[in-house]
mmCIF file of C-alpha atoms and ligand atoms in Angstrom:
data_model
loop_
_atom_site.group_PDB
_atom_site.id
_atom_site.type_symbol
_atom_site.label_atom_id
_atom_site.label_comp_id
_atom_site.label_asym_id
_atom_site.label_seq_id
_atom_site.Cartn_x
_atom_site.Cartn_y
_atom_site.Cartn_z
ATOM 1 C CA MET Y 6 13.295 30.141 -47.344
ATOM 2 C CA LEU Y 7 12.233 26.664 -48.272
ATOM 3 C CA THR Y 8 8.560 26.196 -49.186
ATOM 4 C CA ILE Y 9 7.027 23.039 -47.778
ATOM 5 C CA ASN Y 10 3.578 21.983 -48.934
ATOM 6 C CA GLU Y 11 1.324 19.515 -47.182
ATOM 7 C CA LYS Y 12 -0.635 16.529 -48.525
ATOM 8 C CA VAL Y 13 0.720 16.702 -52.065
ATOM 9 C CA ASP Y 14 -0.357 14.137 -54.647
ATOM 10 C CA LEU Y 15 2.775 12.733 -56.323
ATOM 11 C CA THR Y 16 1.053 11.143 -59.345
ATOM 12 C CA LYS Y 17 2.248 13.802 -61.779
ATOM 13 C CA TYR Y 18 5.829 13.461 -60.544
ATOM 14 C CA THR Y 19 6.044 9.798 -61.587
ATOM 15 C CA THR Y 20 6.443 8.628 -65.185
ATOM 16 C CA LEU Y 21 4.130 5.667 -64.521
ATOM 17 C CA LYS Y 22 1.475 8.200 -63.425
ATOM 18 C CA ILE Y 23 0.605 6.179 -60.380
ATOM 19 C CA GLY Y 24 1.063 8.041 -57.146
ATOM 20 C CA ALA Y 25 -0.065 8.644 -53.631
ATOM 21 C CA LYS Y 26 0.067 11.567 -51.242
ATOM 22 C CA ALA Y 27 3.149 12.823 -49.458
ATOM 23 C CA ALA Y 28 2.529 14.307 -46.001
ATOM 24 C CA TYR Y 29 5.064 17.047 -46.846
ATOM 25 C CA PHE Y 30 6.597 18.018 -50.168
ATOM 26 C CA SER Y 31 9.303 20.429 -51.152
ATOM 27 C CA ILE Y 32 11.346 21.305 -54.219
ATOM 28 C CA ILE Y 33 15.107 21.497 -53.693
ATOM 29 C CA ARG Y 34 16.640 24.127 -55.985
ATOM 30 C CA GLN Y 35 19.868 24.780 -54.090
ATOM 31 C CA GLU Y 36 21.857 22.855 -51.537
ATOM 32 C CA GLU Y 37 20.908 25.244 -48.718
ATOM 33 C CA ASP Y 38 17.291 24.145 -49.267
ATOM 34 C CA LEU Y 39 18.355 20.616 -48.511
ATOM 35 C CA LEU Y 40 19.878 21.558 -45.173
ATOM 36 C CA GLU Y 41 16.649 23.357 -44.209
ATOM 37 C CA ALA Y 42 14.643 20.304 -45.261
ATOM 38 C CA ILE Y 43 16.783 18.022 -43.101
ATOM 39 C CA VAL Y 44 16.139 20.233 -40.056
ATOM 40 C CA PHE Y 45 12.391 20.266 -40.809
ATOM 41 C CA ALA Y 46 12.225 16.471 -41.044
ATOM 42 C CA LYS Y 47 14.216 16.113 -37.847
ATOM 43 C CA ASN Y 48 11.898 18.468 -35.942
ATOM 44 C CA LYS Y 49 8.788 16.727 -37.233
ATOM 45 C CA LYS Y 50 10.423 13.324 -36.696
ATOM 46 C CA VAL Y 51 9.457 12.161 -40.196
ATOM 47 C CA PRO Y 52 11.448 10.259 -42.838
ATOM 48 C CA ILE Y 53 12.714 11.838 -46.069
ATOM 49 C CA MET Y 54 12.166 10.451 -49.552
ATOM 50 C CA ILE Y 55 14.015 11.799 -52.566
ATOM 51 C CA LEU Y 56 12.341 12.055 -55.915
ATOM 52 C CA GLY Y 57 14.400 12.524 -59.063
ATOM 53 C CA GLY Y 58 12.743 12.054 -62.426
ATOM 54 C CA GLY Y 59 10.197 9.665 -60.881
ATOM 55 C CA SER Y 60 10.989 7.238 -63.679
ATOM 56 C CA ASN Y 61 11.776 4.223 -61.557
ATOM 57 C CA ILE Y 62 9.110 4.106 -58.882
ATOM 58 C CA LEU Y 63 5.736 2.576 -58.265
ATOM 59 C CA MET Y 64 4.044 4.251 -55.299
ATOM 60 C CA THR Y 65 1.588 1.986 -53.577
ATOM 61 C CA LYS Y 66 0.815 3.922 -50.404
ATOM 62 C CA PRO Y 67 0.929 7.442 -48.963
ATOM 63 C CA PHE Y 68 4.324 8.586 -47.735
ATOM 64 C CA PRO Y 69 4.118 9.838 -44.138
ATOM 65 C CA GLY Y 70 7.247 12.018 -44.381
ATOM 66 C CA LEU Y 71 8.874 14.747 -46.447
ATOM 67 C CA VAL Y 72 9.349 14.177 -50.168
ATOM 68 C CA LEU Y 73 12.116 16.225 -51.768
ATOM 69 C CA LYS Y 74 11.887 16.824 -55.493
ATOM 70 C CA ASN Y 75 15.439 17.290 -56.689
ATOM 71 C CA GLU Y 76 15.868 20.275 -59.000
ATOM 72 C CA LEU Y 77 19.608 20.903 -58.487
ATOM 73 C CA LYS Y 78 20.807 21.725 -61.994
ATOM 74 C CA GLY Y 79 24.105 22.354 -63.744
ATOM 75 C CA VAL Y 80 26.946 20.629 -65.609
ATOM 76 C CA ARG Y 81 30.603 21.740 -65.634
ATOM 77 C CA VAL Y 82 34.047 20.550 -66.589
ATOM 78 C CA VAL Y 83 36.171 19.889 -63.518
ATOM 79 C CA LYS Y 84 39.473 18.956 -65.142
ATOM 80 C CA GLU Y 85 40.943 18.094 -68.535
ATOM 81 C CA THR Y 86 44.078 16.348 -69.719
ATOM 82 C CA ASP Y 87 45.109 15.316 -73.252
ATOM 83 C CA THR Y 88 43.297 12.027 -72.897
ATOM 84 C CA SER Y 89 40.531 12.486 -70.334
ATOM 85 C CA ALA Y 90 37.900 14.913 -69.116
ATOM 86 C CA TRP Y 91 36.173 14.976 -65.749
ATOM 87 C CA VAL Y 92 32.654 16.357 -65.888
ATOM 88 C CA GLU Y 93 30.513 17.122 -62.863
ATOM 89 C CA ALA Y 94 26.741 17.414 -62.881
ATOM 90 C CA ARG Y 95 24.350 18.316 -60.103
ATOM 91 C CA SER Y 96 22.054 15.463 -59.231
ATOM 92 C CA GLY Y 97 18.734 16.976 -60.354
ATOM 93 C CA GLU Y 98 20.056 17.504 -63.879
ATOM 94 C CA TRP Y 99 18.611 15.240 -66.548
ATOM 95 C CA TRP Y 100 20.956 12.322 -67.118
ATOM 96 C CA SER Y 101 20.678 12.789 -70.865
ATOM 97 C CA SER Y 102 21.731 16.456 -70.627
ATOM 98 C CA LEU Y 103 24.952 15.292 -69.021
ATOM 99 C CA VAL Y 104 25.451 12.664 -71.730
ATOM 100 C CA TYR Y 105 24.792 15.252 -74.416
ATOM 101 C CA PHE Y 106 27.278 17.657 -72.818
ATOM 102 C CA ALA Y 107 29.937 14.952 -73.261
ATOM 103 C CA VAL Y 108 28.832 13.774 -76.707
ATOM 104 C CA GLU Y 109 28.835 17.332 -78.075
ATOM 105 C CA ARG Y 110 32.475 17.736 -77.096
ATOM 106 C CA GLY Y 111 33.466 14.381 -78.572
ATOM 107 C CA TRP Y 112 34.156 12.930 -75.122
ATOM 108 C CA GLY Y 113 33.338 9.265 -75.034
ATOM 109 C CA GLY Y 114 32.054 6.731 -72.542
ATOM 110 C CA ALA Y 115 28.507 7.838 -71.802
ATOM 111 C CA GLU Y 116 26.984 7.741 -75.310
ATOM 112 C CA ASN Y 117 25.455 4.249 -74.995
ATOM 113 C CA LEU Y 118 23.577 5.514 -71.959
ATOM 114 C CA TYR Y 119 21.964 8.366 -73.896
ATOM 115 C CA TYR Y 120 18.232 8.689 -73.247
ATOM 116 C CA VAL Y 121 18.192 6.464 -70.185
ATOM 117 C CA PRO Y 122 15.381 8.285 -68.376
ATOM 118 C CA GLY Y 123 15.851 9.968 -65.037
ATOM 119 C CA THR Y 124 18.238 12.275 -63.256
ATOM 120 C CA VAL Y 125 21.980 12.281 -62.674
ATOM 121 C CA GLY Y 126 21.453 11.441 -59.004
ATOM 122 C CA ALA Y 127 19.473 8.319 -59.812
ATOM 123 C CA ALA Y 128 22.138 6.973 -62.164
ATOM 124 C CA PRO Y 129 24.603 5.725 -59.515
ATOM 125 C CA MET Y 130 21.808 4.511 -57.241
ATOM 126 C CA GLN Y 131 21.084 1.676 -59.599
ATOM 127 C CA ASN Y 132 24.219 1.706 -61.740
ATOM 128 C CA ILE Y 133 22.202 2.373 -64.894
ATOM 129 C CA GLY Y 134 23.123 0.324 -67.924
ATOM 130 C CA ALA Y 135 22.210 -0.009 -71.578
ATOM 131 C CA TYR Y 136 23.658 -1.354 -74.811
ATOM 132 C CA GLY Y 137 26.657 -3.042 -73.267
ATOM 133 C CA VAL Y 138 27.744 -0.188 -70.977
ATOM 134 C CA GLU Y 139 27.170 0.455 -67.288
ATOM 135 C CA LEU Y 140 27.580 3.708 -65.395
ATOM 136 C CA LYS Y 141 30.341 2.220 -63.214
ATOM 137 C CA GLU Y 142 32.691 2.187 -66.218
ATOM 138 C CA ILE Y 143 32.727 5.999 -66.442
ATOM 139 C CA PHE Y 144 31.936 6.883 -62.846
ATOM 140 C CA HIS Y 145 34.620 8.821 -60.967
ATOM 141 C CA SER Y 146 32.993 9.901 -57.692
ATOM 142 C CA LEU Y 147 29.965 11.517 -56.141
ATOM 143 C CA ARG Y 148 29.268 13.952 -53.356
ATOM 144 C CA ALA Y 149 26.425 13.119 -50.995
ATOM 145 C CA VAL Y 150 24.794 14.732 -47.984
ATOM 146 C CA ASP Y 151 23.935 12.654 -44.926
ATOM 147 C CA LEU Y 152 20.169 12.971 -44.396
ATOM 148 C CA LYS Y 153 20.528 12.810 -40.595
ATOM 149 C CA THR Y 154 23.469 15.128 -39.963
ATOM 150 C CA GLY Y 155 23.627 17.286 -43.109
ATOM 151 C CA LYS Y 156 27.317 16.412 -43.416
ATOM 152 C CA GLU Y 157 28.946 15.881 -46.793
ATOM 153 C CA LYS Y 158 30.753 12.755 -47.896
ATOM 154 C CA VAL Y 159 32.575 11.925 -51.114
ATOM 155 C CA PHE Y 160 32.133 8.380 -52.439
ATOM 156 C CA LYS Y 161 34.730 6.949 -54.783
ATOM 157 C CA ALA Y 162 33.696 4.250 -57.256
ATOM 158 C CA SER Y 163 34.903 1.406 -55.030
ATOM 159 C CA GLU Y 164 32.841 2.728 -52.119
ATOM 160 C CA CYS Y 165 29.642 2.653 -54.193
ATOM 161 C CA LYS Y 166 29.813 -1.160 -54.553
ATOM 162 C CA PHE Y 167 28.242 -1.152 -58.007
ATOM 163 C CA GLY Y 168 26.543 -4.324 -59.222
ATOM 164 C CA TYR Y 169 23.927 -5.143 -61.838
ATOM 165 C CA ARG Y 170 21.365 -2.340 -61.283
ATOM 166 C CA ASP Y 171 22.700 -2.101 -57.772
ATOM 167 C CA SER Y 172 24.848 -0.004 -55.428
ATOM 168 C CA VAL Y 173 25.456 0.666 -51.756
ATOM 169 C CA PHE Y 174 22.671 3.301 -52.002
ATOM 170 C CA LYS Y 175 20.114 0.547 -52.532
ATOM 171 C CA LYS Y 176 21.506 -1.581 -49.721
ATOM 172 C CA LYS Y 177 23.496 -0.438 -46.673
ATOM 173 C CA PHE Y 178 22.957 3.277 -47.308
ATOM 174 C CA LYS Y 179 19.369 3.042 -48.548
ATOM 175 C CA ASP Y 180 17.574 6.320 -47.711
ATOM 176 C CA LYS Y 181 20.644 7.548 -45.805
ATOM 177 C CA TYR Y 182 22.119 10.006 -48.314
ATOM 178 C CA PHE Y 183 21.068 12.679 -50.747
ATOM 179 C CA ILE Y 184 23.349 12.460 -53.773
ATOM 180 C CA ALA Y 185 24.220 16.082 -54.577
ATOM 181 C CA SER Y 186 26.546 15.760 -57.577
ATOM 182 C CA VAL Y 187 28.302 13.159 -59.693
ATOM 183 C CA ILE Y 188 31.647 13.295 -61.537
ATOM 184 C CA LEU Y 189 32.201 11.187 -64.653
ATOM 185 C CA LYS Y 190 35.590 10.457 -66.163
ATOM 186 C CA LEU Y 191 35.281 10.544 -69.947
ATOM 187 C CA SER Y 192 37.746 9.687 -72.658
ATOM 188 C CA LYS Y 193 39.053 12.023 -75.344
ATOM 189 C CA ARG Y 194 40.223 9.007 -77.323
ATOM 190 C CA PRO Y 195 37.213 6.790 -76.955
ATOM 191 C CA ARG Y 196 36.786 3.291 -78.217
ATOM 192 C CA LEU Y 197 33.125 3.109 -79.190
ATOM 193 C CA ARG Y 198 31.070 0.144 -78.039
ATOM 194 C CA VAL Y 199 29.048 -1.088 -80.975
ATOM 195 C CA ASP Y 200 28.984 -4.837 -80.308
ATOM 196 C CA TYR Y 201 25.414 -4.912 -78.955
ATOM 197 C CA GLY Y 202 23.015 -6.641 -81.385
ATOM 198 C CA ASP Y 203 20.596 -3.749 -81.901
ATOM 199 C CA ILE Y 204 23.465 -1.288 -82.547
ATOM 200 C CA LYS Y 205 25.135 -3.577 -85.082
ATOM 201 C CA ARG Y 206 21.857 -4.009 -86.930
ATOM 202 C CA MET Y 207 21.135 -0.293 -87.049
ATOM 203 C CA LEU Y 208 24.682 0.553 -88.234
ATOM 204 C CA GLU Y 209 24.397 -1.997 -91.038
ATOM 205 C CA GLU Y 210 20.987 -0.683 -92.005
ATOM 206 C CA LYS Y 211 22.378 2.839 -92.292
ATOM 207 C CA GLY Y 212 25.582 1.697 -93.974
ATOM 208 C CA ILE Y 213 27.770 3.294 -91.288
ATOM 209 C CA LYS Y 214 31.109 1.520 -90.676
ATOM 210 C CA SER Y 215 32.739 3.575 -87.950
ATOM 211 C CA PRO Y 216 30.306 6.020 -86.392
ATOM 212 C CA SER Y 217 31.276 9.230 -84.634
ATOM 213 C CA ILE Y 218 30.225 9.651 -81.009
ATOM 214 C CA ILE Y 219 27.334 11.885 -82.063
ATOM 215 C CA GLU Y 220 26.206 9.352 -84.662
ATOM 216 C CA LEU Y 221 26.298 6.561 -82.121
ATOM 217 C CA ALA Y 222 24.316 8.621 -79.603
ATOM 218 C CA GLU Y 223 21.728 9.330 -82.302
ATOM 219 C CA ILE Y 224 21.533 5.622 -83.132
ATOM 220 C CA ILE Y 225 20.967 4.788 -79.471
ATOM 221 C CA ARG Y 226 18.197 7.375 -79.370
ATOM 222 C CA GLN Y 227 16.555 5.833 -82.424
ATOM 223 C CA ILE Y 228 16.793 2.261 -81.099
ATOM 224 C CA ARG Y 229 15.250 3.331 -77.812
ATOM 225 C CA ASP Y 230 12.550 5.278 -79.642
ATOM 226 C CA SER Y 231 11.608 2.257 -81.715
ATOM 227 C CA LYS Y 232 11.233 -0.088 -78.727
ATOM 228 C CA LEU Y 233 10.532 1.910 -75.626
ATOM 229 C CA PRO Y 234 7.330 3.873 -75.137
ATOM 230 C CA ASN Y 235 7.689 7.590 -74.464
ATOM 231 C CA PRO Y 236 6.394 8.062 -70.906
ATOM 232 C CA ALA Y 237 4.905 11.431 -71.868
ATOM 233 C CA VAL Y 238 2.606 9.556 -74.264
ATOM 234 C CA LEU Y 239 2.243 6.157 -72.597
ATOM 235 C CA PRO Y 240 3.106 6.240 -68.889
ATOM 236 C CA ASN Y 241 5.726 3.625 -67.884
ATOM 237 C CA ALA Y 242 8.787 3.199 -65.671
ATOM 238 C CA GLY Y 243 11.249 1.671 -68.131
ATOM 239 C CA SER Y 244 12.269 -1.950 -67.629
ATOM 240 C CA PHE Y 245 10.026 -3.106 -64.836
ATOM 241 C CA PHE Y 246 11.954 -6.276 -63.958
ATOM 242 C CA LYS Y 247 15.641 -7.144 -63.723
ATOM 243 C CA ASN Y 248 16.997 -9.790 -66.033
ATOM 244 C CA PRO Y 249 17.399 -12.906 -63.876
ATOM 245 C CA GLU Y 250 20.774 -14.606 -63.593
ATOM 246 C CA VAL Y 251 21.117 -18.369 -63.298
ATOM 247 C CA SER Y 252 24.000 -20.788 -62.860
ATOM 248 C CA VAL Y 253 25.536 -22.280 -65.992
ATOM 249 C CA SER Y 254 24.155 -25.728 -65.118
ATOM 250 C CA GLY Y 255 20.689 -24.325 -64.409
ATOM 251 C CA PHE Y 256 20.825 -22.548 -67.739
ATOM 252 C CA LYS Y 257 21.782 -25.728 -69.622
ATOM 253 C CA LYS Y 258 18.704 -27.468 -68.259
ATOM 254 C CA LEU Y 259 16.501 -24.582 -69.350
ATOM 255 C CA GLN Y 260 18.117 -24.580 -72.773
ATOM 256 C CA GLN Y 261 17.280 -28.262 -73.254
ATOM 257 C CA LYS Y 262 13.642 -27.518 -72.604
ATOM 258 C CA PHE Y 263 13.597 -24.186 -74.462
ATOM 259 C CA PRO Y 264 16.205 -24.333 -77.247
ATOM 260 C CA ASP Y 265 15.391 -20.773 -78.448
ATOM 261 C CA ILE Y 266 16.106 -19.189 -75.068
ATOM 262 C CA LYS Y 267 18.005 -15.894 -75.328
ATOM 263 C CA PHE Y 268 20.956 -15.244 -73.032
ATOM 264 C CA PHE Y 269 23.899 -12.960 -72.221
ATOM 265 C CA PRO Y 270 26.961 -13.317 -70.016
ATOM 266 C CA GLY Y 271 26.033 -12.704 -66.369
ATOM 267 C CA SER Y 272 27.635 -10.380 -63.830
ATOM 268 C CA LYS Y 273 30.077 -13.202 -62.905
ATOM 269 C CA PRO Y 274 31.568 -15.904 -65.154
ATOM 270 C CA SER Y 275 29.541 -18.531 -63.297
ATOM 271 C CA LEU Y 276 26.255 -16.816 -64.177
ATOM 272 C CA ILE Y 277 24.131 -16.473 -67.302
ATOM 273 C CA LYS Y 278 21.698 -13.585 -67.698
ATOM 274 C CA ILE Y 279 18.357 -14.309 -69.321
ATOM 275 C CA PRO Y 280 16.344 -11.405 -70.742
ATOM 276 C CA ALA Y 281 13.180 -11.059 -68.671
ATOM 277 C CA GLY Y 282 11.514 -9.475 -71.708
ATOM 278 C CA TRP Y 283 11.891 -12.747 -73.577
ATOM 279 C CA LEU Y 284 10.577 -14.785 -70.624
ATOM 280 C CA ILE Y 285 7.562 -12.493 -70.243
ATOM 281 C CA GLU Y 286 6.827 -12.626 -73.964
ATOM 282 C CA GLN Y 287 7.060 -16.437 -73.990
ATOM 283 C CA ALA Y 288 4.762 -16.574 -70.974
ATOM 284 C CA GLY Y 289 2.164 -14.823 -73.129
ATOM 285 C CA PHE Y 290 2.053 -11.335 -71.642
ATOM 286 C CA LYS Y 291 3.485 -9.216 -74.435
ATOM 287 C CA GLY Y 292 0.959 -6.615 -75.583
ATOM 288 C CA LYS Y 293 -1.791 -8.242 -73.524
ATOM 289 C CA ARG Y 294 -3.907 -5.852 -71.485
ATOM 290 C CA PHE Y 295 -5.493 -6.442 -68.110
ATOM 291 C CA GLY Y 296 -7.773 -3.429 -67.700
ATOM 292 C CA PRO Y 297 -5.625 -0.284 -67.758
ATOM 293 C CA VAL Y 298 -2.271 -2.115 -67.349
ATOM 294 C CA GLY Y 299 -0.215 -4.433 -69.500
ATOM 295 C CA MET Y 300 3.228 -5.266 -70.820
ATOM 296 C CA TYR Y 301 4.226 -3.112 -73.809
ATOM 297 C CA GLU Y 302 3.583 -4.556 -77.258
ATOM 298 C CA LYS Y 303 7.143 -3.928 -78.520
ATOM 299 C CA GLN Y 304 9.086 -4.691 -75.306
ATOM 300 C CA ALA Y 305 7.464 -7.053 -72.841
ATOM 301 C CA LEU Y 306 9.720 -5.878 -69.995
ATOM 302 C CA ILE Y 307 7.877 -2.595 -69.744
ATOM 303 C CA LEU Y 308 4.763 -2.251 -67.664
ATOM 304 C CA VAL Y 309 2.470 0.342 -69.203
ATOM 305 C CA ASN Y 310 -0.332 2.362 -67.656
ATOM 306 C CA TYR Y 311 -2.839 2.808 -70.477
ATOM 307 C CA GLY Y 312 -4.699 5.399 -68.430
ATOM 308 C CA GLY Y 313 -5.953 5.749 -64.892
ATOM 309 C CA ALA Y 314 -4.361 2.587 -63.501
ATOM 310 C CA THR Y 315 -4.232 2.279 -59.733
ATOM 311 C CA ALA Y 316 -1.309 0.993 -57.678
ATOM 312 C CA LYS Y 317 -3.420 -2.057 -56.853
ATOM 313 C CA GLN Y 318 -3.904 -2.863 -60.535
ATOM 314 C CA ALA Y 319 -0.206 -2.377 -61.249
ATOM 315 C CA LEU Y 320 0.792 -4.606 -58.330
ATOM 316 C CA ALA Y 321 -1.653 -7.283 -59.478
ATOM 317 C CA GLN Y 322 0.012 -7.152 -62.909
ATOM 318 C CA VAL Y 323 3.468 -7.519 -61.334
ATOM 319 C CA LYS Y 324 2.315 -10.617 -59.429
ATOM 320 C CA ARG Y 325 0.535 -12.037 -62.471
ATOM 321 C CA VAL Y 326 3.607 -11.713 -64.664
ATOM 322 C CA GLN Y 327 5.915 -13.111 -61.985
ATOM 323 C CA ALA Y 328 3.596 -16.093 -61.492
ATOM 324 C CA GLY Y 329 3.291 -16.692 -65.245
ATOM 325 C CA VAL Y 330 7.056 -16.678 -65.769
ATOM 326 C CA PHE Y 331 7.579 -18.910 -62.742
ATOM 327 C CA LYS Y 332 4.983 -21.389 -63.953
ATOM 328 C CA LYS Y 333 6.555 -21.703 -67.378
ATOM 329 C CA PHE Y 334 10.273 -21.461 -66.549
ATOM 330 C CA GLY Y 335 10.589 -21.996 -62.785
ATOM 331 C CA LEU Y 336 12.399 -18.628 -62.602
ATOM 332 C CA LYS Y 337 11.696 -15.787 -60.208
ATOM 333 C CA ILE Y 338 11.882 -12.339 -61.749
ATOM 334 C CA GLU Y 339 12.411 -9.397 -59.411
ATOM 335 C CA PRO Y 340 11.219 -5.832 -59.983
ATOM 336 C CA GLU Y 341 13.874 -3.349 -61.023
ATOM 337 C CA VAL Y 342 11.508 -0.486 -60.271
ATOM 338 C CA ASN Y 343 11.364 0.636 -56.637
ATOM 339 C CA ILE Y 344 8.014 -0.329 -55.204
ATOM 340 C CA ILE Y 345 7.333 1.996 -52.309
HETATM 341 N N1 EPU E 24 13.232 -9.743 -75.982
HETATM 342 C C1 EPU E 24 12.158 -10.497 -76.390
HETATM 343 N N2 EPU E 24 10.897 -9.997 -76.165
HETATM 344 C C2 EPU E 24 10.678 -8.801 -75.601
HETATM 345 C C3 EPU E 24 11.780 -8.035 -75.165
HETATM 346 C C4 EPU E 24 13.063 -8.525 -75.365
HETATM 347 O O1 EPU E 24 12.308 -11.574 -76.938
HETATM 348 O O2 EPU E 24 9.519 -8.420 -75.463
HETATM 349 C C5 EPU E 24 14.588 -10.246 -76.253
HETATM 350 C C6 EPU E 24 15.254 -9.402 -77.334
HETATM 351 O O3 EPU E 24 14.969 -9.890 -78.604
HETATM 352 C C7 EPU E 24 16.712 -9.545 -76.995
HETATM 353 C C8 EPU E 24 16.709 -9.687 -75.488
HETATM 354 O O4 EPU E 24 15.400 -10.057 -75.114
HETATM 355 O O5 EPU E 24 17.253 -10.705 -77.547
HETATM 356 C C9 EPU E 24 17.150 -8.441 -74.781
HETATM 357 O O6 EPU E 24 16.281 -7.361 -75.071
HETATM 358 P P1 EPU E 24 16.791 -5.844 -75.092
HETATM 359 O O7 EPU E 24 18.006 -5.712 -75.885
HETATM 360 O O8 EPU E 24 15.621 -4.999 -75.453
HETATM 361 O O9 EPU E 24 17.238 -5.559 -73.597
HETATM 362 P P2 EPU E 24 16.632 -5.942 -72.176
HETATM 363 O O10 EPU E 24 17.460 -6.981 -71.550
HETATM 364 O O11 EPU E 24 15.177 -6.206 -72.295
HETATM 365 C C10 EPU E 24 18.136 -4.216 -70.916
HETATM 366 C C11 EPU E 24 17.969 -3.178 -69.863
HETATM 367 C C12 EPU E 24 17.450 -1.882 -70.473
HETATM 368 C C13 EPU E 24 18.390 -1.425 -71.555
HETATM 369 C C14 EPU E 24 18.472 -2.535 -72.605
HETATM 370 C C15 EPU E 24 19.414 -2.206 -73.733
HETATM 371 C C16 EPU E 24 17.498 -4.348 -67.794
HETATM 372 C C17 EPU E 24 16.485 -4.714 -66.790
HETATM 373 N N3 EPU E 24 17.072 -3.640 -68.828
HETATM 374 O O12 EPU E 24 16.827 -4.573 -71.387
HETATM 375 O O13 EPU E 24 17.417 -0.896 -69.467
HETATM 376 O O14 EPU E 24 17.960 -0.222 -72.136
HETATM 377 O O15 EPU E 24 18.942 -3.747 -71.963
HETATM 378 O O16 EPU E 24 20.718 -2.326 -73.299
HETATM 379 O O17 EPU E 24 18.662 -4.703 -67.624
HETATM 380 C C18 EPU E 24 16.025 0.089 -67.826
HETATM 381 O O18 EPU E 24 16.810 -0.358 -66.992
HETATM 382 O O19 EPU E 24 14.985 0.761 -67.499
HETATM 383 C C19 EPU E 24 16.271 -0.170 -69.210
HETATM 384 C C20 EPU E 24 15.435 0.253 -70.168
#
């Protein structure tokens, strides 16, 4: 039997430690629980919200429906050939446990995504990416449950419509499915991706020429540790904004005005991606506090709750930073975090 609690404060379930109350709350430990939850929500005529690691949300108001905390755990090998391995994880598993499962076996592809916070189910939602790799490159398929009918559907990579921090689950199928499990296709003869600036620097520093998968994963962990605040110590939700993309001509104009501007290739050849962290730093927000909120001193892209911040204060900070960047660069930066 599924336990459903009423009027539950979600603050502790978010890494930013800013929450609000859910009218109903339940922990999903097995897939049968989910089917019961769907029936409950249908009878009460309330919406469902799924909570994974809570590492990518800013809650600004009470949720009038049923919040499901995903605790479906488990990782297993589905299939192996001489060159590839297919690994399936349930969606409530920690993303990094899945990465470690692969890394330990010497299976490559996921190592650059080590220590991206959150659960397996959240990874395809926003096509997580770090250090030159995106989930879509190793994604095979996922199994999801329709939140209206309880029916299962398998989504292949092409059906997920992955983009930069984007998928069909943030657009057309927003709030329509519960992702139950994800299959990754990993390589037994991996080509490691070490071209990203921070990785190169760290490899040189350590005098490592060709790292093993485990070494690379450890390097990623160390880079992240040195720049990103641990949410258990300093509550945050990772990168708060997406890196804006501009046309090549728009970028050239910016570059004339700001010759030091940092940039990367965009998601299409016609686009250039500008690191929002750099823009925010240049606009003067890095390490600057406004009451209990501020942008992190070592990575200006991260909004930090220094203790007891309210949703109102966090939202004011979001607006302040957006306005500051717009004033200086004429660029709009959009939140990457889901503001609910
Ligand atoms: N930069 C600054 N000042 C800052 C922060 C960054 O000048 O305060 C500059 C850096 O010097 C660098 C550039 O901006 O030249 C890019 O910075 P970084 O490598 O730290 O990456 P990012 O673009 O800020 C993205 C992802 C991260 C991911 C890293 C590493 C987004 C929104 N964020 O950040 O993802 O870990 O690259 O690959 O795309 C996340 O999504 O939550 C996340 C942490």
